[in-house]
Amino acid sequence: MGNSMTNDAPLPLSGLRVIEFTHMVMGPSAGVILGDLGADVIKVEPVEGDHTRRLVGSGAGYFPMYNRNKRSIALNLKDPKGLSVARKLIAGADIMIENFRPGAVDRLGLGYDTVQADNPGLIYCSAKGFLDGPYAHRTALDEVAQMMGGLAYMTGPPGRPLRAGSSVIDVMGGMFGVIGILAALEERHRTGRGQCVTSSLFESTVFLVGQHMAQYAVTGKAANPMPVRISAWAIYDVFETSDEDAVFVGVVSDSQWVKFCDLFGLADYAGDDSLATNAARVARRDEIIPRVRALFKSFTKTALMEKLEHSGLPFAPIAKPQDMFDDPHLGASGGLVDVSLPNGGGTQGKTSLPALPLAMDGRRCTVRHDLRASGQDSRDILKSLGLSQAECDALIDDGIVVQYDE
């Protein structure tokens, strides 16, 4: 089992303060990455709480997944006193993140040109739908970006564009935001100056489909959607098993082909020099695949996976997201972290959610701050700004700041 990053040792981003004005997925995913890595992330919520907390259906998991390792202050930014608190928070921060529609933070008085005057070293990250250009005024969502960037076309069968089965572009946009933030911090070490970093959904999508653009440039032929693509390998597919389950198996090199033939007793294939190269096997895929399908159909899922386990061949069961809760690898390697599920201001029990998918010096990130109720840390955050008890009480009594008390 991997070691967890704990308070016993400084975390990579310890000492950095992040002020987060975000909702939904893109901005919060940037914040949770920085928080997991040790930054002090303060999430600024409206007085009624981040509306993402109240989403249902496919949005019910957004808040629990992307808001651990943050503290919460609930603040009325439309009140001059609330705006003053926000400006003080930003003035003492290293990083600010916002992901509201174009112009929204500027109208509040929290645009980059305004706040950097008080904090020239600030790294200001705007997570947007588009970078500057003709589309910059548009409102974008993950699905919008997937549709217009070509990813939905490549995912679904011809004529049926299909979004990917997760908020991949929101999360990727947040990740690129973090990459920009870390690069800007490194530059600040040399110059002492901060800067505005912008990441976007549309351009993130286009980056993802860049391999298909390059394919067109190289071959002169447009890439087919993935369900009808011409595979780069003869064996690279989902195969049914005898117990009505399925396993993905790939053979992606000439050496793997030799190993595959030996493992499954395909001596005639192994001895056929005309199948020795990948290109030759792809050309005869229609001959190879039916035989392999029939072979794999003679195995149960468990038996096939046991045979493949130490072969070095790529394979995978067809799992569902809920299967990950009990995945033995994630359980043994620190790949899941415990968080409390909020129910209003309280909790309705613990669950385990994915940890940050990296290890640093063999250590995995863990949870330092469980999911917070909206405004749970308001008073402490106000005191950290130097406000007196009376000043804190006045802001809370006037409803400018909301403090949740259990």
mmCIF file of C-alpha atoms in Angstrom:
data_model
loop_
_atom_site.group_PDB
_atom_site.id
_atom_site.type_symbol
_atom_site.label_atom_id
_atom_site.label_comp_id
_atom_site.label_asym_id
_atom_site.label_seq_id
_atom_site.Cartn_x
_atom_site.Cartn_y
_atom_site.Cartn_z
ATOM 1 C CA MET A 1 0.000 0.000 0.000
ATOM 2 C CA GLY A 2 1.275 3.461 -0.850
ATOM 3 C CA ASN A 3 1.990 5.918 1.918
ATOM 4 C CA SER A 4 -0.425 8.808 2.390
ATOM 5 C CA MET A 5 0.581 12.439 2.440
ATOM 6 C CA THR A 6 -0.266 13.548 5.963
ATOM 7 C CA ASN A 7 0.273 16.517 8.229
ATOM 8 C CA ASP A 8 3.429 14.804 9.480
ATOM 9 C CA ALA A 9 5.356 16.139 6.482
ATOM 10 C CA PRO A 10 4.930 19.325 4.446
ATOM 11 C CA LEU A 11 2.860 18.816 1.324
ATOM 12 C CA PRO A 12 4.152 20.048 -2.046
ATOM 13 C CA LEU A 13 1.958 23.179 -2.089
ATOM 14 C CA SER A 14 1.945 23.885 1.655
ATOM 15 C CA GLY A 15 2.027 27.596 2.377
ATOM 16 C CA LEU A 16 0.115 28.633 -0.738
ATOM 17 C CA ARG A 17 -3.314 30.201 -0.298
ATOM 18 C CA VAL A 18 -6.008 29.838 -2.951
ATOM 19 C CA ILE A 19 -9.256 31.816 -3.061
ATOM 20 C CA GLU A 20 -11.840 29.945 -5.110
ATOM 21 C CA PHE A 21 -14.948 31.554 -6.640
ATOM 22 C CA THR A 22 -16.318 28.531 -8.471
ATOM 23 C CA HIS A 23 -19.227 26.164 -8.958
ATOM 24 C CA MET A 24 -20.097 22.999 -10.905
ATOM 25 C CA VAL A 25 -16.988 21.000 -12.021
ATOM 26 C CA MET A 26 -14.331 22.874 -14.006
ATOM 27 C CA GLY A 27 -13.270 25.417 -11.386
ATOM 28 C CA PRO A 28 -13.764 23.131 -8.365
ATOM 29 C CA SER A 29 -11.651 20.407 -10.013
ATOM 30 C CA ALA A 30 -8.752 22.858 -10.244
ATOM 31 C CA GLY A 31 -9.246 23.778 -6.600
ATOM 32 C CA VAL A 32 -9.391 20.198 -5.347
ATOM 33 C CA ILE A 33 -6.127 19.341 -7.109
ATOM 34 C CA LEU A 34 -4.380 22.279 -5.450
ATOM 35 C CA GLY A 35 -6.014 21.434 -2.113
ATOM 36 C CA ASP A 36 -5.034 17.775 -2.256
ATOM 37 C CA LEU A 37 -1.450 18.872 -2.902
ATOM 38 C CA GLY A 38 -1.432 20.969 0.241
ATOM 39 C CA ALA A 39 -2.604 24.476 -0.667
ATOM 40 C CA ASP A 40 -4.952 26.267 1.734
ATOM 41 C CA VAL A 41 -8.042 26.551 -0.477
ATOM 42 C CA ILE A 42 -10.808 28.894 0.666
ATOM 43 C CA LYS A 43 -14.047 28.381 -1.237
ATOM 44 C CA VAL A 44 -16.163 31.541 -1.364
ATOM 45 C CA GLU A 45 -19.833 30.610 -1.593
ATOM 46 C CA PRO A 46 -22.954 32.779 -1.889
ATOM 47 C CA VAL A 47 -24.929 33.203 1.322
ATOM 48 C CA GLU A 48 -27.358 30.498 0.217
ATOM 49 C CA GLY A 49 -24.455 28.122 -0.477
ATOM 50 C CA ASP A 50 -23.018 26.883 -3.750
ATOM 51 C CA HIS A 51 -26.021 25.743 -5.797
ATOM 52 C CA THR A 52 -23.964 22.739 -6.931
ATOM 53 C CA ARG A 53 -24.660 21.327 -3.455
ATOM 54 C CA ARG A 54 -28.330 20.992 -4.410
ATOM 55 C CA LEU A 55 -28.009 19.345 -7.821
ATOM 56 C CA VAL A 56 -29.805 16.052 -8.354
ATOM 57 C CA GLY A 57 -29.504 13.224 -10.867
ATOM 58 C CA SER A 58 -26.216 13.180 -12.764
ATOM 59 C CA GLY A 59 -25.102 16.305 -10.894
ATOM 60 C CA ALA A 60 -25.527 14.819 -7.420
ATOM 61 C CA GLY A 61 -21.892 13.725 -7.260
ATOM 62 C CA TYR A 62 -20.289 16.997 -8.384
ATOM 63 C CA PHE A 63 -19.980 18.655 -4.997
ATOM 64 C CA PRO A 64 -18.780 15.613 -2.998
ATOM 65 C CA MET A 65 -16.144 14.729 -5.591
ATOM 66 C CA TYR A 66 -14.553 18.125 -6.203
ATOM 67 C CA ASN A 67 -14.719 20.022 -2.903
ATOM 68 C CA ARG A 68 -12.698 18.173 -0.274
ATOM 69 C CA ASN A 69 -9.608 19.811 1.235
ATOM 70 C CA LYS A 70 -11.211 23.256 1.130
ATOM 71 C CA ARG A 71 -12.490 25.652 3.762
ATOM 72 C CA SER A 72 -15.772 27.489 3.185
ATOM 73 C CA ILE A 73 -16.887 31.065 3.726
ATOM 74 C CA ALA A 74 -20.401 32.136 2.687
ATOM 75 C CA LEU A 75 -20.325 35.752 1.547
ATOM 76 C CA ASN A 76 -22.691 38.284 -0.036
ATOM 77 C CA LEU A 77 -20.528 39.761 -2.781
ATOM 78 C CA LYS A 78 -23.248 42.214 -3.832
ATOM 79 C CA ASP A 79 -22.933 44.042 -0.539
ATOM 80 C CA PRO A 80 -19.982 46.483 -0.372
ATOM 81 C CA LYS A 81 -18.916 45.058 2.976
ATOM 82 C CA GLY A 82 -18.979 41.529 1.584
ATOM 83 C CA LEU A 83 -17.024 42.635 -1.457
ATOM 84 C CA SER A 84 -14.484 44.270 0.859
ATOM 85 C CA VAL A 85 -13.972 40.940 2.642
ATOM 86 C CA ALA A 86 -13.446 39.222 -0.708
ATOM 87 C CA ARG A 87 -10.897 41.851 -1.756
ATOM 88 C CA LYS A 88 -9.000 41.326 1.514
ATOM 89 C CA LEU A 89 -8.956 37.587 0.949
ATOM 90 C CA ILE A 90 -7.594 38.014 -2.561
ATOM 91 C CA ALA A 91 -5.030 40.602 -1.458
ATOM 92 C CA GLY A 92 -3.433 38.011 0.830
ATOM 93 C CA ALA A 93 -3.637 35.089 -1.580
ATOM 94 C CA ASP A 94 -1.196 33.466 -3.969
ATOM 95 C CA ILE A 95 -3.854 32.163 -6.353
ATOM 96 C CA MET A 96 -7.433 32.996 -7.262
ATOM 97 C CA ILE A 97 -9.691 30.737 -9.333
ATOM 98 C CA GLU A 98 -13.003 31.708 -10.929
ATOM 99 C CA ASN A 99 -15.201 29.964 -13.476
ATOM 100 C CA PHE A 100 -18.200 32.217 -13.947
ATOM 101 C CA ARG A 101 -19.509 33.341 -17.309
ATOM 102 C CA PRO A 102 -17.509 36.025 -19.142
ATOM 103 C CA GLY A 103 -17.753 39.420 -17.474
ATOM 104 C CA ALA A 104 -19.425 38.239 -14.257
ATOM 105 C CA VAL A 105 -16.457 38.750 -11.907
ATOM 106 C CA ASP A 106 -15.607 42.042 -13.601
ATOM 107 C CA ARG A 107 -19.103 43.347 -12.861
ATOM 108 C CA LEU A 108 -18.645 42.323 -9.229
ATOM 109 C CA GLY A 109 -15.398 44.291 -9.070
ATOM 110 C CA LEU A 110 -13.156 41.229 -8.855
ATOM 111 C CA GLY A 111 -11.679 41.219 -12.354
ATOM 112 C CA TYR A 112 -7.961 40.641 -12.813
ATOM 113 C CA ASP A 113 -7.034 44.242 -13.551
ATOM 114 C CA THR A 114 -8.790 45.343 -10.365
ATOM 115 C CA VAL A 115 -7.483 42.787 -7.874
ATOM 116 C CA GLN A 116 -3.919 42.562 -9.183
ATOM 117 C CA ALA A 117 -3.474 46.233 -8.293
ATOM 118 C CA ASP A 118 -3.731 45.175 -4.636
ATOM 119 C CA ASN A 119 -1.693 41.992 -5.165
ATOM 120 C CA PRO A 120 0.811 42.178 -8.042
ATOM 121 C CA GLY A 121 2.044 38.648 -7.319
ATOM 122 C CA LEU A 122 -1.408 37.082 -7.671
ATOM 123 C CA ILE A 123 -1.859 34.127 -10.036
ATOM 124 C CA TYR A 124 -5.406 34.647 -11.329
ATOM 125 C CA CYS A 125 -6.945 31.623 -13.055
ATOM 126 C CA SER A 126 -10.082 32.013 -15.154
ATOM 127 C CA ALA A 127 -11.661 28.730 -16.194
ATOM 128 C CA LYS A 128 -13.801 29.555 -19.228
ATOM 129 C CA GLY A 129 -15.640 28.027 -22.123
ATOM 130 C CA PHE A 130 -13.333 29.541 -24.744
ATOM 131 C CA LEU A 131 -10.065 31.418 -24.937
ATOM 132 C CA ASP A 132 -10.128 34.866 -26.556
ATOM 133 C CA GLY A 133 -11.680 34.823 -30.005
ATOM 134 C CA PRO A 134 -15.035 35.003 -31.800
ATOM 135 C CA TYR A 135 -16.635 32.443 -29.455
ATOM 136 C CA ALA A 136 -15.450 34.027 -26.210
ATOM 137 C CA HIS A 137 -18.864 35.549 -25.423
ATOM 138 C CA ARG A 138 -20.657 32.195 -25.586
ATOM 139 C CA THR A 139 -21.734 30.161 -22.586
ATOM 140 C CA ALA A 140 -20.139 26.727 -22.748
ATOM 141 C CA LEU A 141 -20.757 23.500 -20.894
ATOM 142 C CA ASP A 142 -18.847 20.227 -21.020
ATOM 143 C CA GLU A 143 -21.411 18.863 -23.467
ATOM 144 C CA VAL A 144 -21.278 21.968 -25.671
ATOM 145 C CA ALA A 145 -17.504 21.675 -25.944
ATOM 146 C CA GLN A 146 -17.637 17.955 -26.695
ATOM 147 C CA MET A 147 -20.157 18.552 -29.486
ATOM 148 C CA MET A 148 -18.454 21.466 -31.186
ATOM 149 C CA GLY A 149 -14.897 20.242 -30.646
ATOM 150 C CA GLY A 150 -15.389 16.902 -32.425
ATOM 151 C CA LEU A 151 -15.214 14.583 -29.411
ATOM 152 C CA ALA A 152 -18.911 13.641 -29.446
ATOM 153 C CA TYR A 153 -18.660 12.838 -33.162
ATOM 154 C CA MET A 154 -15.708 10.539 -32.511
ATOM 155 C CA THR A 155 -17.368 8.834 -29.519
ATOM 156 C CA GLY A 156 -20.736 7.842 -30.953
ATOM 157 C CA PRO A 157 -21.577 5.719 -33.992
ATOM 158 C CA PRO A 158 -21.985 7.542 -37.339
ATOM 159 C CA GLY A 159 -24.858 9.995 -37.247
ATOM 160 C CA ARG A 160 -25.269 9.655 -33.475
ATOM 161 C CA PRO A 161 -22.848 12.001 -31.678
ATOM 162 C CA LEU A 162 -22.417 10.904 -28.098
ATOM 163 C CA ARG A 163 -20.803 12.725 -25.208
ATOM 164 C CA ALA A 164 -18.207 10.845 -23.201
ATOM 165 C CA GLY A 165 -19.547 9.136 -20.089
ATOM 166 C CA SER A 166 -18.005 11.574 -17.613
ATOM 167 C CA SER A 167 -17.292 15.312 -17.341
ATOM 168 C CA VAL A 168 -13.960 14.733 -19.046
ATOM 169 C CA ILE A 169 -13.664 18.216 -20.535
ATOM 170 C CA ASP A 170 -14.608 20.029 -17.329
ATOM 171 C CA VAL A 171 -11.980 18.044 -15.439
ATOM 172 C CA MET A 172 -9.397 18.396 -18.200
ATOM 173 C CA GLY A 173 -10.025 22.153 -18.340
ATOM 174 C CA GLY A 174 -9.438 22.293 -14.595
ATOM 175 C CA MET A 175 -6.241 20.275 -14.973
ATOM 176 C CA PHE A 176 -4.916 22.613 -17.659
ATOM 177 C CA GLY A 177 -5.786 25.490 -15.334
ATOM 178 C CA VAL A 178 -3.602 23.896 -12.639
ATOM 179 C CA ILE A 179 -0.781 23.360 -15.147
ATOM 180 C CA GLY A 180 -0.954 27.054 -16.021
ATOM 181 C CA ILE A 181 -1.057 28.037 -12.345
ATOM 182 C CA LEU A 182 2.015 25.972 -11.505
ATOM 183 C CA ALA A 183 3.876 27.355 -14.519
ATOM 184 C CA ALA A 184 2.935 30.899 -13.469
ATOM 185 C CA LEU A 185 4.156 30.223 -9.925
ATOM 186 C CA GLU A 186 7.506 29.087 -11.307
ATOM 187 C CA GLU A 187 7.722 32.234 -13.415
ATOM 188 C CA ARG A 188 6.838 34.307 -10.335
ATOM 189 C CA HIS A 189 9.883 32.819 -8.604
ATOM 190 C CA ARG A 190 11.993 34.526 -11.279
ATOM 191 C CA THR A 191 10.076 37.767 -11.825
ATOM 192 C CA GLY A 192 8.122 38.366 -8.620
ATOM 193 C CA ARG A 193 5.056 39.098 -10.729
ATOM 194 C CA GLY A 194 1.789 37.246 -11.034
ATOM 195 C CA GLN A 195 -0.333 36.887 -14.133
ATOM 196 C CA CYS A 196 -3.729 35.889 -15.475
ATOM 197 C CA VAL A 197 -4.010 32.260 -16.615
ATOM 198 C CA THR A 198 -7.014 31.153 -18.673
ATOM 199 C CA SER A 199 -8.005 27.575 -19.405
ATOM 200 C CA SER A 200 -10.967 26.599 -21.527
ATOM 201 C CA LEU A 201 -13.379 23.830 -22.405
ATOM 202 C CA PHE A 202 -13.396 24.203 -26.187
ATOM 203 C CA GLU A 203 -9.640 24.331 -26.645
ATOM 204 C CA SER A 204 -9.227 21.409 -24.210
ATOM 205 C CA THR A 205 -11.572 19.366 -26.390
ATOM 206 C CA VAL A 206 -9.672 20.271 -29.552
ATOM 207 C CA PHE A 207 -6.426 19.226 -27.858
ATOM 208 C CA LEU A 208 -7.990 15.831 -27.128
ATOM 209 C CA VAL A 209 -9.035 15.286 -30.760
ATOM 210 C CA GLY A 210 -5.673 16.523 -32.036
ATOM 211 C CA GLN A 211 -4.604 12.939 -32.740
ATOM 212 C CA HIS A 212 -7.498 12.609 -35.194
ATOM 213 C CA MET A 213 -6.609 15.926 -36.811
ATOM 214 C CA ALA A 214 -3.042 14.689 -37.174
ATOM 215 C CA GLN A 215 -4.316 11.431 -38.656
ATOM 216 C CA TYR A 216 -6.152 13.408 -41.332
ATOM 217 C CA ALA A 217 -3.046 15.478 -42.014
ATOM 218 C CA VAL A 218 -0.893 12.350 -42.356
ATOM 219 C CA THR A 219 -3.274 10.137 -44.336
ATOM 220 C CA GLY A 220 -5.550 12.585 -46.109
ATOM 221 C CA LYS A 221 -8.514 10.618 -44.773
ATOM 222 C CA ALA A 222 -10.880 11.763 -42.061
ATOM 223 C CA ALA A 223 -10.920 9.681 -38.890
ATOM 224 C CA ASN A 224 -13.989 7.508 -38.489
ATOM 225 C CA PRO A 225 -15.934 7.593 -35.212
ATOM 226 C CA MET A 226 -14.455 5.165 -32.724
ATOM 227 C CA PRO A 227 -17.248 2.529 -32.992
ATOM 228 C CA VAL A 228 -16.487 2.062 -36.728
ATOM 229 C CA ARG A 229 -12.830 3.018 -36.826
ATOM 230 C CA ILE A 230 -10.251 0.994 -38.676
ATOM 231 C CA SER A 231 -8.320 -0.425 -35.758
ATOM 232 C CA ALA A 232 -4.595 0.109 -35.581
ATOM 233 C CA TRP A 233 -4.267 -3.501 -34.358
ATOM 234 C CA ALA A 234 -5.848 -6.792 -35.378
ATOM 235 C CA ILE A 235 -6.837 -7.735 -31.823
ATOM 236 C CA TYR A 236 -8.086 -4.715 -29.894
ATOM 237 C CA ASP A 237 -11.683 -5.276 -28.890
ATOM 238 C CA VAL A 238 -14.265 -6.379 -26.348
ATOM 239 C CA PHE A 239 -14.835 -10.137 -26.378
ATOM 240 C CA GLU A 240 -17.770 -12.095 -24.943
ATOM 241 C CA THR A 241 -17.160 -14.919 -22.482
ATOM 242 C CA SER A 242 -19.094 -18.124 -21.855
ATOM 243 C CA ASP A 243 -20.860 -16.711 -18.790
ATOM 244 C CA GLU A 244 -22.380 -13.819 -20.767
ATOM 245 C CA ASP A 245 -19.814 -11.325 -19.550
ATOM 246 C CA ALA A 246 -17.039 -9.594 -21.494
ATOM 247 C CA VAL A 247 -13.344 -8.706 -21.375
ATOM 248 C CA PHE A 248 -11.334 -6.229 -23.422
ATOM 249 C CA VAL A 249 -8.111 -7.667 -24.870
ATOM 250 C CA GLY A 250 -5.455 -5.970 -26.980
ATOM 251 C CA VAL A 251 -2.391 -7.230 -28.827
ATOM 252 C CA VAL A 252 -0.455 -4.128 -29.789
ATOM 253 C CA SER A 253 3.031 -5.252 -30.790
ATOM 254 C CA ASP A 254 4.731 -8.032 -32.723
ATOM 255 C CA SER A 255 6.249 -9.411 -29.520
ATOM 256 C CA GLN A 256 2.824 -9.444 -27.886
ATOM 257 C CA TRP A 257 1.476 -11.363 -30.897
ATOM 258 C CA VAL A 258 4.052 -14.099 -30.321
ATOM 259 C CA LYS A 259 3.169 -14.198 -26.622
ATOM 260 C CA PHE A 260 -0.561 -14.270 -27.396
ATOM 261 C CA CYS A 261 -0.212 -17.184 -29.815
ATOM 262 C CA ASP A 262 1.873 -19.140 -27.327
ATOM 263 C CA LEU A 263 -0.514 -18.440 -24.428
ATOM 264 C CA PHE A 264 -3.577 -19.657 -26.304
ATOM 265 C CA GLY A 265 -1.987 -22.505 -28.291
ATOM 266 C CA LEU A 266 -2.290 -20.859 -31.706
ATOM 267 C CA ALA A 267 0.734 -22.611 -33.196
ATOM 268 C CA ASP A 268 -0.420 -22.151 -36.789
ATOM 269 C CA TYR A 269 -0.646 -18.374 -36.317
ATOM 270 C CA ALA A 270 2.709 -18.293 -34.533
ATOM 271 C CA GLY A 271 4.360 -20.148 -37.399
ATOM 272 C CA ASP A 272 2.759 -18.070 -40.137
ATOM 273 C CA ASP A 273 5.397 -15.558 -41.285
ATOM 274 C CA SER A 274 2.717 -13.674 -43.228
ATOM 275 C CA LEU A 275 1.233 -12.626 -39.870
ATOM 276 C CA ALA A 276 4.514 -11.569 -38.305
ATOM 277 C CA THR A 277 3.922 -7.814 -38.680
ATOM 278 C CA ASN A 278 1.147 -5.685 -37.255
ATOM 279 C CA ALA A 279 0.186 -4.221 -40.632
ATOM 280 C CA ALA A 280 -0.185 -7.715 -42.103
ATOM 281 C CA ARG A 281 -2.403 -8.802 -39.207
ATOM 282 C CA VAL A 282 -4.617 -5.732 -39.538
ATOM 283 C CA ALA A 283 -5.082 -6.549 -43.231
ATOM 284 C CA ARG A 284 -6.343 -9.998 -42.227
ATOM 285 C CA ARG A 285 -8.358 -8.856 -39.220
ATOM 286 C CA ASP A 286 -11.616 -10.201 -40.674
ATOM 287 C CA GLU A 287 -10.040 -13.662 -40.676
ATOM 288 C CA ILE A 288 -8.413 -13.436 -37.228
ATOM 289 C CA ILE A 289 -11.186 -11.886 -35.141
ATOM 290 C CA PRO A 290 -13.900 -14.561 -35.595
ATOM 291 C CA ARG A 291 -11.471 -17.255 -34.477
ATOM 292 C CA VAL A 292 -10.376 -15.247 -31.452
ATOM 293 C CA ARG A 293 -13.984 -14.512 -30.527
ATOM 294 C CA ALA A 294 -14.831 -18.203 -30.609
ATOM 295 C CA LEU A 295 -11.723 -18.999 -28.556
ATOM 296 C CA PHE A 296 -12.486 -16.467 -25.851
ATOM 297 C CA LYS A 297 -16.146 -17.545 -25.793
ATOM 298 C CA SER A 298 -14.945 -20.897 -24.442
ATOM 299 C CA PHE A 299 -13.649 -19.213 -21.257
ATOM 300 C CA THR A 300 -15.550 -17.759 -18.353
ATOM 301 C CA LYS A 301 -14.662 -14.174 -17.549
ATOM 302 C CA THR A 302 -12.735 -15.243 -14.442
ATOM 303 C CA ALA A 303 -10.825 -17.974 -16.251
ATOM 304 C CA LEU A 304 -9.883 -15.686 -19.136
ATOM 305 C CA MET A 305 -8.658 -12.956 -16.797
ATOM 306 C CA GLU A 306 -6.651 -15.456 -14.742
ATOM 307 C CA LYS A 307 -4.954 -16.649 -17.907
ATOM 308 C CA LEU A 308 -4.135 -13.091 -18.954
ATOM 309 C CA GLU A 309 -3.168 -11.771 -15.507
ATOM 310 C CA HIS A 310 0.607 -12.263 -15.719
ATOM 311 C CA SER A 311 0.939 -12.450 -19.491
ATOM 312 C CA GLY A 312 1.867 -8.830 -20.070
ATOM 313 C CA LEU A 313 -0.987 -8.522 -22.575
ATOM 314 C CA PRO A 314 -3.376 -5.563 -22.173
ATOM 315 C CA PHE A 315 -6.762 -6.665 -20.838
ATOM 316 C CA ALA A 316 -9.599 -5.309 -18.745
ATOM 317 C CA PRO A 317 -12.962 -6.339 -17.354
ATOM 318 C CA ILE A 318 -15.892 -4.143 -18.378
ATOM 319 C CA ALA A 319 -16.501 -2.441 -15.055
ATOM 320 C CA LYS A 320 -19.094 0.058 -13.850
ATOM 321 C CA PRO A 321 -18.246 3.150 -11.760
ATOM 322 C CA GLN A 322 -19.821 1.604 -8.661
ATOM 323 C CA ASP A 323 -17.463 -1.374 -8.992
ATOM 324 C CA MET A 324 -14.578 0.922 -8.117
ATOM 325 C CA PHE A 325 -15.666 1.119 -4.472
ATOM 326 C CA ASP A 326 -14.533 -2.486 -4.025
ATOM 327 C CA ASP A 327 -11.648 -2.569 -6.466
ATOM 328 C CA PRO A 328 -8.784 -4.411 -4.730
ATOM 329 C CA HIS A 329 -6.041 -2.366 -6.381
ATOM 330 C CA LEU A 330 -7.589 0.971 -5.364
ATOM 331 C CA GLY A 331 -8.206 -0.332 -1.854
ATOM 332 C CA ALA A 332 -4.623 -1.513 -1.405
ATOM 333 C CA SER A 333 -2.865 1.443 -3.024
ATOM 334 C CA GLY A 334 -4.567 4.396 -1.352
ATOM 335 C CA GLY A 335 -6.582 5.128 -4.487
ATOM 336 C CA LEU A 336 -9.733 5.938 -2.529
ATOM 337 C CA VAL A 337 -10.132 8.496 0.259
ATOM 338 C CA ASP A 338 -12.886 8.772 2.858
ATOM 339 C CA VAL A 339 -15.217 11.782 2.794
ATOM 340 C CA SER A 340 -18.450 12.606 4.592
ATOM 341 C CA LEU A 341 -21.534 13.181 2.493
ATOM 342 C CA PRO A 342 -23.196 16.448 3.448
ATOM 343 C CA ASN A 343 -26.913 16.598 4.107
ATOM 344 C CA GLY A 344 -27.581 20.267 4.615
ATOM 345 C CA GLY A 345 -25.158 21.141 7.385
ATOM 346 C CA GLY A 346 -24.681 17.645 8.705
ATOM 347 C CA THR A 347 -23.536 14.332 7.308
ATOM 348 C CA GLN A 348 -25.357 11.211 6.264
ATOM 349 C CA GLY A 349 -22.398 8.883 6.453
ATOM 350 C CA LYS A 350 -19.013 8.237 4.896
ATOM 351 C CA THR A 351 -18.090 7.142 1.432
ATOM 352 C CA SER A 352 -14.853 6.596 -0.464
ATOM 353 C CA LEU A 353 -14.044 8.631 -3.560
ATOM 354 C CA PRO A 354 -11.054 8.671 -5.919
ATOM 355 C CA ALA A 355 -7.838 10.181 -4.624
ATOM 356 C CA LEU A 356 -5.694 12.384 -6.805
ATOM 357 C CA PRO A 357 -4.292 9.934 -9.381
ATOM 358 C CA LEU A 358 -0.615 10.415 -8.674
ATOM 359 C CA ALA A 359 2.041 9.537 -6.140
ATOM 360 C CA MET A 360 4.905 11.818 -5.129
ATOM 361 C CA ASP A 361 7.938 10.161 -3.613
ATOM 362 C CA GLY A 362 5.728 7.147 -3.066
ATOM 363 C CA ARG A 363 3.097 9.135 -1.148
ATOM 364 C CA ARG A 364 -0.589 9.487 -2.020
ATOM 365 C CA CYS A 365 -2.670 12.532 -1.211
ATOM 366 C CA THR A 366 -5.290 12.211 1.496
ATOM 367 C CA VAL A 367 -8.077 14.293 3.072
ATOM 368 C CA ARG A 368 -7.066 17.056 5.476
ATOM 369 C CA HIS A 369 -10.376 18.942 5.353
ATOM 370 C CA ASP A 370 -13.509 16.862 4.948
ATOM 371 C CA LEU A 371 -16.385 18.274 2.904
ATOM 372 C CA ARG A 372 -17.512 21.460 4.611
ATOM 373 C CA ALA A 373 -20.975 22.839 5.152
ATOM 374 C CA SER A 374 -21.499 26.180 3.437
ATOM 375 C CA GLY A 375 -19.929 28.845 5.636
ATOM 376 C CA GLN A 376 -18.520 26.335 8.114
ATOM 377 C CA ASP A 377 -15.223 28.224 8.340
ATOM 378 C CA SER A 378 -16.528 31.777 7.888
ATOM 379 C CA ARG A 379 -15.653 33.078 11.342
ATOM 380 C CA ASP A 380 -12.166 31.577 11.380
ATOM 381 C CA ILE A 381 -11.443 32.991 7.938
ATOM 382 C CA LEU A 382 -12.637 36.450 8.972
ATOM 383 C CA LYS A 383 -10.409 36.333 12.051
ATOM 384 C CA SER A 384 -7.443 35.382 9.863
ATOM 385 C CA LEU A 385 -7.963 38.687 8.042
ATOM 386 C CA GLY A 386 -7.469 40.565 11.315
ATOM 387 C CA LEU A 387 -11.139 41.318 11.995
ATOM 388 C CA SER A 388 -12.139 41.661 15.623
ATOM 389 C CA GLN A 389 -14.778 39.535 17.293
ATOM 390 C CA ALA A 390 -17.194 42.472 17.130
ATOM 391 C CA GLU A 391 -16.546 43.023 13.429
ATOM 392 C CA CYS A 392 -17.089 39.329 12.709
ATOM 393 C CA ASP A 393 -20.321 39.345 14.720
ATOM 394 C CA ALA A 394 -21.597 42.422 12.869
ATOM 395 C CA LEU A 395 -20.986 40.895 9.431
ATOM 396 C CA ILE A 396 -22.704 37.673 10.491
ATOM 397 C CA ASP A 397 -25.603 39.409 12.252
ATOM 398 C CA ASP A 398 -26.223 41.567 9.172
ATOM 399 C CA GLY A 399 -26.328 38.498 6.899
ATOM 400 C CA ILE A 400 -23.341 39.673 4.865
ATOM 401 C CA VAL A 401 -21.447 36.569 5.999
ATOM 402 C CA VAL A 402 -23.105 33.288 6.934
ATOM 403 C CA GLN A 403 -21.487 31.123 9.610
ATOM 404 C CA TYR A 404 -22.725 27.573 9.863
ATOM 405 C CA ASP A 405 -22.746 26.272 13.423
ATOM 406 C CA GLU A 406 -23.597 22.630 14.189
#
